[in-house]
Every structure is written in structure tokens, then in C-alpha cells.
């Protein structure tokens, strides 16, 4: 401001009114200041400005940015924020609750007006979550926190149809695979899957559950030892895609030797060979609803009210493609169904 005032010969207060878009400035004066701004290459510090005024920034916390699901969700969220005049700050937690907690702290320190938590790992009793609820608007997408608005997909319909399909094909030993069970969606999908299998008379053996950063190695070990289940349910498409790669390295045919079912229906799932059988959730619609709900709260400045927490659920759909088939006769040794 000092530099612009010196170049233009205007007072600091006049320059400040132009920068802050005050209506009480003559057009000629505004043009003079804008010309000086361009000459100096001045860029306003939005974070510093947010300490005094509204930042018009929204923060988004994801768990695994390498998962195409989050890329699709972020694309939709950013598009809406841009249309509504908000900037987007993204932080990735790499499936770590500790990093997620730090990310929320950093977003609060930047004075964001709202936070969207995608597939949160933290619960309402974590201190930083309570702090966030008390100081800014928070919404979860594909997650549940007590007292926080949420937009989630309901996996029940899709998973139930998937289980019926696998059992009708003749699969009886059905397992699960995923990198992490820390996030709400993963826990919910596992719970519903186990419950549906049990209702149909089949328990999910812990020997048929492959979780953790080394889940591919666990699957490979089970295959070599001849104890791989005839079916595995990958809790997201990203997991299923990695198993496609493992099967290819092992020379296994999909679906002849290997049946694969994923979850999410990301754009690339249909482009696999064969196309992936999966459970569709409307990623774009979820992101659209979550972002608009958050901005509505910001614009209306709604006070926090735990009694009026909104829970919006959207159904899922089983999508049958080319990656499922009946188990081989020697399936106990060779077949996998995800």
C-alpha cells in the first residue's frame, strides 16, 4: 500500500479503499491504483486478509489422494467452490488419523470458513474435531461425526445385490481386501458385507480377510499356499485395480481364474480389461450436495445446532460387468473373487 501510494500520489486510505473494493472511490482513482498494482505485480495475501475479514476459503481433507475416487470428488468440489467465489485448500492425510488431525488444525489456523472432511477417520470426541465445530462450518462426505452434517452413500443395497450375485455363481468362500479400515466408509462396508453373508448362512473367515499396506502380499501368500478364497470383495475400486495387476503378474485370467468386484465405480473401472464389476456410488452428486450444504451454512451463518444435524444418504447400485464368473473346479487353489 505504501508503494502504491508513493507511485500514485494518493493517500494510504484511498489506496486501501480501492484494494478492499470500497464503493466510495472515483473511477479514475480506481483505474490509477489498478494500474500501479499491475506495474508492481502486487498480489493480495488472502490468508492475512482472512485474519481481518472473511477468507472465502474452504478446506478439504482427503485420506488417499492416489485413489481416483478423491480426484473425482475434488474436481466436483473445486468446480462448485469456483462458481460460488470460494478458494479451495486441499490437504491429504495418507490414511493417518494423526495427520488428519494436524491437517484440520492447519486449516483452522488459516481461518477457512468451512471444512469438508472426505471419509473421515476422526470421531467427535477428538479435541480438534470439537474445536473445528465450534469455530467454523464442518461437513463430512462419506463419513459420520456426531453433531456434524453429513452426505454419505448407503452401501447396503449395492452390497446385498453383490452378495446375491456371488452366491448365485456358486462362490461360498468369500473374502475381503483393502489397504485400510480406518475410515468410516471402509468400516461400514465391511460391517454390511459380513452381516449379509451371515444372513445367507456364510461366515467370513478371518483367513479370507486381507487388510493393511501389505494386502497384496497377503493375497499372494494365500494363493501360493492354496488357501485363497474363491471370492474377494475389494472395498474400493483402487484396491480391485491393484489386484488386477497382481493377477496379471501371476498369469491368472479374469474372470476365468479370478472374479473381481470393487466399490465406487470410478471412471477408470469401466476401461479395465475386462471391465470391472463394481458397486456404483454417485461421487459427483455426493460432492455437489456436500459443497452446497456447506456454502449454504456459510452464507446464512447458521449457528451450530447438534439437534438439527442433517444426514443425507444416497443409495448405491450393483453394476455387473465382465469381471465376475463361477468359481473354477480347482478354485480352492486358483480362483479369487474380489
CSV table of C-alpha atoms in Angstrom, one decimal:
chain,number,residue,atom,x,y,z
A,1,UNK,CA,0.0,0.0,0.0
A,2,UNK,CA,2.9,2.4,0.8
A,3,UNK,CA,4.5,1.7,-2.6
A,4,UNK,CA,1.2,2.2,-4.5
A,5,UNK,CA,0.5,5.5,-2.5
A,6,UNK,CA,4.0,6.7,-3.4
A,7,UNK,CA,3.7,6.0,-7.1
A,8,UNK,CA,0.2,7.4,-7.5
A,9,UNK,CA,0.5,10.3,-5.1
A,10,UNK,CA,-2.7,9.1,-3.3
A,11,UNK,CA,-3.2,8.7,0.4
A,12,UNK,CA,-2.8,5.3,2.0
A,13,UNK,CA,-6.5,5.3,3.0
A,14,UNK,CA,-7.6,5.9,-0.6
A,15,UNK,CA,-5.4,3.0,-1.9
A,16,UNK,CA,-6.8,0.8,0.9
A,17,UNK,CA,-10.3,1.6,-0.2
A,18,UNK,CA,-9.6,0.6,-3.8
A,19,UNK,CA,-7.9,-2.7,-2.8
A,20,UNK,CA,-10.7,-3.6,-0.5
A,21,UNK,CA,-13.2,-2.8,-3.3
A,22,UNK,CA,-15.0,0.1,-1.5
A,23,UNK,CA,-17.8,1.6,-3.4
A,24,UNK,CA,-16.8,5.2,-2.4
A,25,UNK,CA,-14.0,5.6,-4.9
A,26,UNK,CA,-14.0,7.5,-8.2
A,27,UNK,CA,-13.5,5.5,-11.3
A,28,UNK,CA,-10.4,7.5,-12.4
A,29,UNK,CA,-8.8,6.9,-9.0
A,30,UNK,CA,-9.6,3.2,-9.1
A,31,UNK,CA,-8.0,2.9,-12.5
A,32,UNK,CA,-4.9,4.7,-11.3
A,33,UNK,CA,-4.5,2.3,-8.4
A,34,UNK,CA,-5.2,-0.7,-10.5
A,35,UNK,CA,-2.5,0.4,-13.0
A,36,UNK,CA,0.0,0.8,-10.2
A,37,UNK,CA,-1.0,-2.7,-8.8
A,38,UNK,CA,-0.3,-4.3,-12.2
A,39,UNK,CA,3.0,-2.4,-12.6
A,40,UNK,CA,4.2,-3.6,-9.2
A,41,UNK,CA,2.9,-7.1,-9.6
A,42,UNK,CA,1.0,-6.8,-6.3
A,43,UNK,CA,-0.9,-9.9,-5.1
A,44,UNK,CA,-3.1,-9.7,-2.0
A,45,UNK,CA,-2.3,-12.0,0.9
A,46,UNK,CA,-5.7,-13.8,1.3
A,47,UNK,CA,-4.6,-15.6,4.5
A,48,UNK,CA,-3.6,-12.3,6.1
A,49,UNK,CA,-6.8,-10.7,4.9
A,50,UNK,CA,-8.7,-13.6,6.4
A,51,UNK,CA,-7.5,-12.6,9.8
A,52,UNK,CA,-9.5,-9.4,9.5
A,53,UNK,CA,-12.3,-10.3,7.2
A,54,UNK,CA,-13.9,-13.4,5.7
A,55,UNK,CA,-11.4,-15.5,3.9
A,56,UNK,CA,-13.8,-17.1,1.4
A,57,UNK,CA,-11.7,-20.2,1.6
A,58,UNK,CA,-12.9,-23.8,2.1
A,59,UNK,CA,-10.6,-26.6,3.2
A,60,UNK,CA,-10.9,-30.2,2.1
A,61,UNK,CA,-9.3,-33.1,3.9
A,62,UNK,CA,-8.8,-36.4,2.0
A,63,UNK,CA,-7.3,-39.7,3.1
A,64,UNK,CA,-5.6,-41.0,-0.1
A,65,UNK,CA,-5.2,-38.6,-3.0
A,66,UNK,CA,-3.8,-41.5,-5.1
A,67,UNK,CA,-7.2,-43.0,-5.0
A,68,UNK,CA,-9.1,-41.8,-8.1
A,69,UNK,CA,-12.3,-41.5,-6.0
A,70,UNK,CA,-10.8,-38.5,-4.2
A,71,UNK,CA,-9.7,-36.9,-7.5
A,72,UNK,CA,-13.2,-37.1,-8.9
A,73,UNK,CA,-14.7,-35.7,-5.7
A,74,UNK,CA,-12.1,-32.9,-5.5
A,75,UNK,CA,-12.9,-32.0,-9.1
A,76,UNK,CA,-16.6,-31.6,-8.4
A,77,UNK,CA,-16.0,-29.7,-5.1
A,78,UNK,CA,-13.5,-27.3,-6.7
A,79,UNK,CA,-15.8,-26.5,-9.6
A,80,UNK,CA,-18.7,-25.6,-7.2
A,81,UNK,CA,-16.4,-23.5,-5.0
A,82,UNK,CA,-15.1,-21.6,-8.0
A,83,UNK,CA,-18.6,-20.9,-9.2
A,84,UNK,CA,-19.6,-19.6,-5.8
A,85,UNK,CA,-16.5,-17.4,-5.3
A,86,UNK,CA,-14.6,-19.6,-2.9
A,87,UNK,CA,-10.9,-20.7,-3.0
A,88,UNK,CA,-10.1,-24.4,-2.1
A,89,UNK,CA,-7.4,-25.6,0.2
A,90,UNK,CA,-6.7,-29.3,0.0
A,91,UNK,CA,-4.8,-31.4,2.5
A,92,UNK,CA,-4.2,-35.2,2.3
A,93,UNK,CA,-3.9,-37.4,5.4
A,94,UNK,CA,-2.4,-40.5,3.8
A,95,UNK,CA,-4.8,-42.7,5.8
A,96,UNK,CA,-3.3,-41.4,9.1
A,97,UNK,CA,-5.6,-40.2,11.9
A,98,UNK,CA,-2.7,-38.2,13.3
A,99,UNK,CA,-2.1,-36.4,10.0
A,100,UNK,CA,-5.8,-35.8,9.6
A,101,UNK,CA,-5.9,-34.1,13.0
A,102,UNK,CA,-2.9,-31.9,12.1
A,103,UNK,CA,-4.5,-31.0,8.7
A,104,UNK,CA,-7.7,-29.8,10.4
A,105,UNK,CA,-5.5,-27.7,12.8
A,106,UNK,CA,-3.7,-26.1,9.9
A,107,UNK,CA,-6.9,-25.3,8.1
A,108,UNK,CA,-8.4,-23.7,11.2
A,109,UNK,CA,-5.2,-21.6,11.6
A,110,UNK,CA,-5.7,-20.4,8.0
A,111,UNK,CA,-9.1,-19.1,9.0
A,112,UNK,CA,-11.1,-21.1,6.4
A,113,UNK,CA,-14.8,-20.6,6.5
A,114,UNK,CA,-15.6,-24.2,6.1
A,115,UNK,CA,-14.1,-27.7,6.1
A,116,UNK,CA,-15.2,-30.7,4.1
A,117,UNK,CA,-13.9,-34.0,5.5
A,118,UNK,CA,-13.9,-36.8,3.0
A,119,UNK,CA,-14.1,-40.3,4.6
A,120,UNK,CA,-13.0,-39.0,8.0
A,121,UNK,CA,-11.1,-41.2,10.4
A,122,UNK,CA,-11.6,-39.0,13.5
A,123,UNK,CA,-14.5,-39.2,15.8
A,124,UNK,CA,-16.5,-36.4,17.6
A,125,UNK,CA,-14.6,-36.9,20.9
A,126,UNK,CA,-11.3,-35.9,19.4
A,127,UNK,CA,-10.4,-32.4,20.7
A,128,UNK,CA,-9.6,-30.9,17.3
A,129,UNK,CA,-13.0,-32.0,15.9
A,130,UNK,CA,-14.8,-30.3,18.8
A,131,UNK,CA,-12.7,-27.2,18.2
A,132,UNK,CA,-13.5,-27.2,14.5
A,133,UNK,CA,-17.2,-27.5,15.1
A,134,UNK,CA,-17.1,-24.5,17.5
A,135,UNK,CA,-15.2,-22.2,15.2
A,136,UNK,CA,-16.1,-22.9,11.6
A,137,UNK,CA,-18.6,-24.8,9.5
A,138,UNK,CA,-17.8,-28.5,9.0
A,139,UNK,CA,-19.4,-31.2,6.9
A,140,UNK,CA,-18.4,-34.8,6.2
A,141,UNK,CA,-18.7,-36.5,2.9
A,142,UNK,CA,-18.7,-40.3,3.2
A,143,UNK,CA,-18.3,-40.0,6.9
A,144,UNK,CA,-20.2,-39.6,10.2
A,145,UNK,CA,-19.3,-37.4,13.1
A,146,UNK,CA,-21.7,-36.7,15.9
A,147,UNK,CA,-23.2,-33.2,15.6
A,148,UNK,CA,-21.8,-32.6,12.1
A,149,UNK,CA,-23.8,-32.6,8.9
A,150,UNK,CA,-23.0,-35.4,6.5
A,151,UNK,CA,-23.6,-36.6,3.0
A,152,UNK,CA,-23.0,-40.3,2.5
A,153,UNK,CA,-23.8,-43.2,0.2
A,154,UNK,CA,-25.7,-46.1,1.6
A,155,UNK,CA,-23.8,-49.2,0.6
A,156,UNK,CA,-26.4,-51.7,1.8
A,157,UNK,CA,-28.4,-52.1,-1.5
A,158,UNK,CA,-25.3,-52.4,-3.6
A,159,UNK,CA,-23.5,-54.9,-1.3
A,160,UNK,CA,-26.6,-57.0,-0.8
A,161,UNK,CA,-27.0,-57.4,-4.6
A,162,UNK,CA,-23.3,-58.2,-4.9
A,163,UNK,CA,-23.5,-61.0,-2.3
A,164,UNK,CA,-26.6,-62.4,-4.0
A,165,UNK,CA,-24.7,-62.4,-7.3
A,166,UNK,CA,-21.6,-64.1,-6.0
A,167,UNK,CA,-23.6,-66.8,-4.2
A,168,UNK,CA,-25.7,-67.5,-7.3
A,169,UNK,CA,-22.5,-68.0,-9.2
A,170,UNK,CA,-21.5,-70.7,-6.7
A,171,UNK,CA,-19.0,-68.9,-4.5
A,172,UNK,CA,-19.0,-69.9,-0.9
A,173,UNK,CA,-15.6,-68.8,0.4
A,174,UNK,CA,-15.8,-65.0,0.0
A,175,UNK,CA,-13.2,-62.7,1.4
A,176,UNK,CA,-12.4,-59.0,1.6
A,177,UNK,CA,-9.4,-56.9,0.6
A,178,UNK,CA,-8.4,-53.3,1.4
A,179,UNK,CA,-5.5,-51.2,2.4
A,180,UNK,CA,-7.1,-49.6,5.5
A,181,UNK,CA,-10.1,-50.0,7.7
A,182,UNK,CA,-9.6,-46.6,9.5
A,183,UNK,CA,-12.1,-44.6,7.5
A,184,UNK,CA,-15.8,-44.6,8.1
A,185,UNK,CA,-16.8,-45.9,4.6
A,186,UNK,CA,-14.4,-48.9,4.9
A,187,UNK,CA,-15.8,-49.8,8.3
A,188,UNK,CA,-19.4,-49.5,7.2
A,189,UNK,CA,-18.8,-51.6,4.0
A,190,UNK,CA,-17.1,-54.3,6.0
A,191,UNK,CA,-19.9,-54.4,8.6
A,192,UNK,CA,-22.7,-54.6,6.0
A,193,UNK,CA,-20.9,-57.2,3.9
A,194,UNK,CA,-20.3,-59.5,7.0
A,195,UNK,CA,-23.8,-59.1,8.1
A,196,UNK,CA,-25.3,-60.0,4.7
A,197,UNK,CA,-23.0,-63.1,4.3
A,198,UNK,CA,-24.0,-64.3,7.8
A,199,UNK,CA,-27.7,-63.8,7.0
A,200,UNK,CA,-27.2,-66.0,3.9
A,201,UNK,CA,-25.6,-68.7,6.1
A,202,UNK,CA,-21.9,-68.0,5.4
A,203,UNK,CA,-19.4,-66.6,7.8
A,204,UNK,CA,-16.4,-64.5,6.6
A,205,UNK,CA,-13.4,-66.3,7.8
A,206,UNK,CA,-10.6,-64.1,9.1
A,207,UNK,CA,-8.2,-66.2,7.0
A,208,UNK,CA,-10.1,-64.7,4.0
A,209,UNK,CA,-9.6,-61.1,5.1
A,210,UNK,CA,-6.6,-59.2,3.6
A,211,UNK,CA,-6.1,-55.7,5.2
A,212,UNK,CA,-3.1,-53.4,5.6
A,213,UNK,CA,-0.4,-51.8,3.4
A,214,UNK,CA,0.8,-55.3,2.5
A,215,UNK,CA,-2.6,-56.8,1.5
A,216,UNK,CA,-1.3,-57.7,-1.9
A,217,UNK,CA,1.5,-59.7,-0.3
A,218,UNK,CA,-1.1,-61.4,1.9
A,219,UNK,CA,-3.2,-62.4,-1.1
A,220,UNK,CA,-0.1,-63.7,-2.9
A,221,UNK,CA,0.9,-65.8,0.2
A,222,UNK,CA,-2.6,-67.3,0.4
A,223,UNK,CA,-2.5,-68.1,-3.3
A,224,UNK,CA,0.8,-69.8,-3.0
A,225,UNK,CA,-0.4,-71.8,0.0
A,226,UNK,CA,-3.6,-72.9,-1.8
A,227,UNK,CA,-5.9,-71.3,0.7
A,228,UNK,CA,-7.2,-68.3,-1.3
A,229,UNK,CA,-11.0,-67.9,-1.2
A,230,UNK,CA,-13.0,-68.2,-4.4
A,231,UNK,CA,-14.2,-64.6,-3.9
A,232,UNK,CA,-12.9,-61.4,-2.5
A,233,UNK,CA,-14.7,-58.1,-2.1
A,234,UNK,CA,-12.4,-55.1,-2.7
A,235,UNK,CA,-13.7,-52.3,-0.6
A,236,UNK,CA,-12.9,-49.8,-3.3
A,237,UNK,CA,-12.1,-49.9,-7.0
A,238,UNK,CA,-8.5,-48.7,-6.4
A,239,UNK,CA,-7.9,-51.9,-4.4
A,240,UNK,CA,-9.5,-54.0,-7.1
A,241,UNK,CA,-7.3,-52.4,-9.8
A,242,UNK,CA,-4.2,-53.4,-7.8
A,243,UNK,CA,-5.4,-56.9,-7.6
A,244,UNK,CA,-5.9,-56.9,-11.4
A,245,UNK,CA,-2.2,-56.1,-11.7
A,246,UNK,CA,-1.3,-58.9,-9.3
A,247,UNK,CA,-3.4,-61.4,-11.1
A,248,UNK,CA,-1.8,-60.4,-14.4
A,249,UNK,CA,1.7,-60.9,-12.9
A,250,UNK,CA,0.6,-64.4,-11.8
A,251,UNK,CA,-0.8,-65.2,-15.2
A,252,UNK,CA,-4.4,-65.5,-13.9
A,253,UNK,CA,-7.3,-64.8,-16.2
A,254,UNK,CA,-10.2,-62.6,-15.2
A,255,UNK,CA,-12.9,-63.9,-14.8
A,256,UNK,CA,-11.7,-67.4,-15.8
A,257,UNK,CA,-9.3,-67.8,-12.9
A,258,UNK,CA,-10.3,-64.8,-10.9
A,259,UNK,CA,-13.6,-62.9,-10.2
A,260,UNK,CA,-13.3,-59.3,-9.2
A,261,UNK,CA,-15.8,-56.9,-7.6
A,262,UNK,CA,-15.0,-53.4,-6.4
A,263,UNK,CA,-16.8,-50.4,-4.9
A,264,UNK,CA,-17.1,-46.8,-6.1
A,265,UNK,CA,-17.4,-47.1,-9.9
A,266,UNK,CA,-14.6,-44.7,-10.6
A,267,UNK,CA,-14.3,-43.6,-14.3
A,268,UNK,CA,-11.4,-46.0,-15.0
A,269,UNK,CA,-13.2,-49.1,-13.7
A,270,UNK,CA,-15.2,-49.5,-16.9
A,271,UNK,CA,-12.0,-49.2,-19.0
A,272,UNK,CA,-10.3,-52.2,-17.4
A,273,UNK,CA,-10.0,-55.4,-19.3
A,274,UNK,CA,-12.3,-56.9,-18.6
A,275,UNK,CA,-14.5,-54.0,-17.3
A,276,UNK,CA,-14.8,-54.2,-13.5
A,277,UNK,CA,-18.0,-55.4,-11.8
A,278,UNK,CA,-18.5,-52.9,-9.0
A,279,UNK,CA,-20.9,-51.0,-6.8
A,280,UNK,CA,-21.8,-47.6,-8.1
A,281,UNK,CA,-22.0,-44.6,-5.8
A,282,UNK,CA,-22.7,-41.1,-7.4
A,283,UNK,CA,-19.4,-39.4,-6.5
A,284,UNK,CA,-20.3,-36.2,-8.3
A,285,UNK,CA,-23.7,-35.9,-6.7
A,286,UNK,CA,-22.3,-36.6,-3.2
A,287,UNK,CA,-19.7,-33.8,-3.7
A,288,UNK,CA,-22.3,-31.5,-5.1
A,289,UNK,CA,-24.6,-31.9,-2.2
A,290,UNK,CA,-21.9,-31.7,0.5
A,291,UNK,CA,-20.4,-28.5,-1.0
A,292,UNK,CA,-23.7,-26.7,-1.5
A,293,UNK,CA,-24.8,-27.7,2.0
A,294,UNK,CA,-21.6,-26.2,3.4
A,295,UNK,CA,-21.8,-23.0,1.4
A,296,UNK,CA,-25.4,-22.6,2.4
A,297,UNK,CA,-24.4,-22.7,6.1
A,298,UNK,CA,-21.6,-20.2,5.5
A,299,UNK,CA,-23.8,-17.8,3.6
A,300,UNK,CA,-26.6,-18.0,6.1
A,301,UNK,CA,-24.1,-18.1,9.1
A,302,UNK,CA,-26.2,-20.8,10.7
A,303,UNK,CA,-25.2,-21.3,14.3
A,304,UNK,CA,-24.1,-24.8,15.3
A,305,UNK,CA,-27.1,-26.9,16.5
A,306,UNK,CA,-26.5,-30.5,17.3
A,307,UNK,CA,-30.2,-31.2,17.4
A,308,UNK,CA,-30.7,-30.2,13.8
A,309,UNK,CA,-27.8,-32.1,12.3
A,310,UNK,CA,-28.6,-33.2,8.7
A,311,UNK,CA,-27.9,-36.7,7.5
A,312,UNK,CA,-28.3,-37.1,3.7
A,313,UNK,CA,-27.9,-40.7,2.3
A,314,UNK,CA,-27.8,-41.7,-1.3
A,315,UNK,CA,-28.3,-45.3,-2.4
A,316,UNK,CA,-25.8,-47.4,-4.3
A,317,UNK,CA,-26.3,-49.8,-7.3
A,318,UNK,CA,-24.6,-53.0,-8.2
A,319,UNK,CA,-23.0,-52.8,-11.7
A,320,UNK,CA,-22.5,-56.1,-13.4
A,321,UNK,CA,-19.7,-56.1,-16.0
A,322,UNK,CA,-17.2,-58.6,-17.2
A,323,UNK,CA,-15.0,-59.4,-14.1
A,324,UNK,CA,-17.3,-62.0,-12.4
A,325,UNK,CA,-17.9,-65.6,-13.2
A,326,UNK,CA,-18.4,-69.0,-11.5
A,327,UNK,CA,-15.5,-70.5,-9.5
A,328,UNK,CA,-13.3,-73.0,-11.2
A,329,UNK,CA,-13.4,-76.6,-10.2
A,330,UNK,CA,-10.0,-76.2,-8.7
A,331,UNK,CA,-10.9,-72.8,-7.3
A,332,UNK,CA,-9.7,-73.6,-3.9
A,333,UNK,CA,-6.2,-73.5,-5.3
A,334,UNK,CA,-6.6,-70.8,-8.0
A,335,UNK,CA,-9.7,-68.6,-8.0
A,336,UNK,CA,-10.2,-65.2,-6.4
A,337,UNK,CA,-13.3,-63.2,-6.3
A,338,UNK,CA,-13.0,-59.6,-5.0
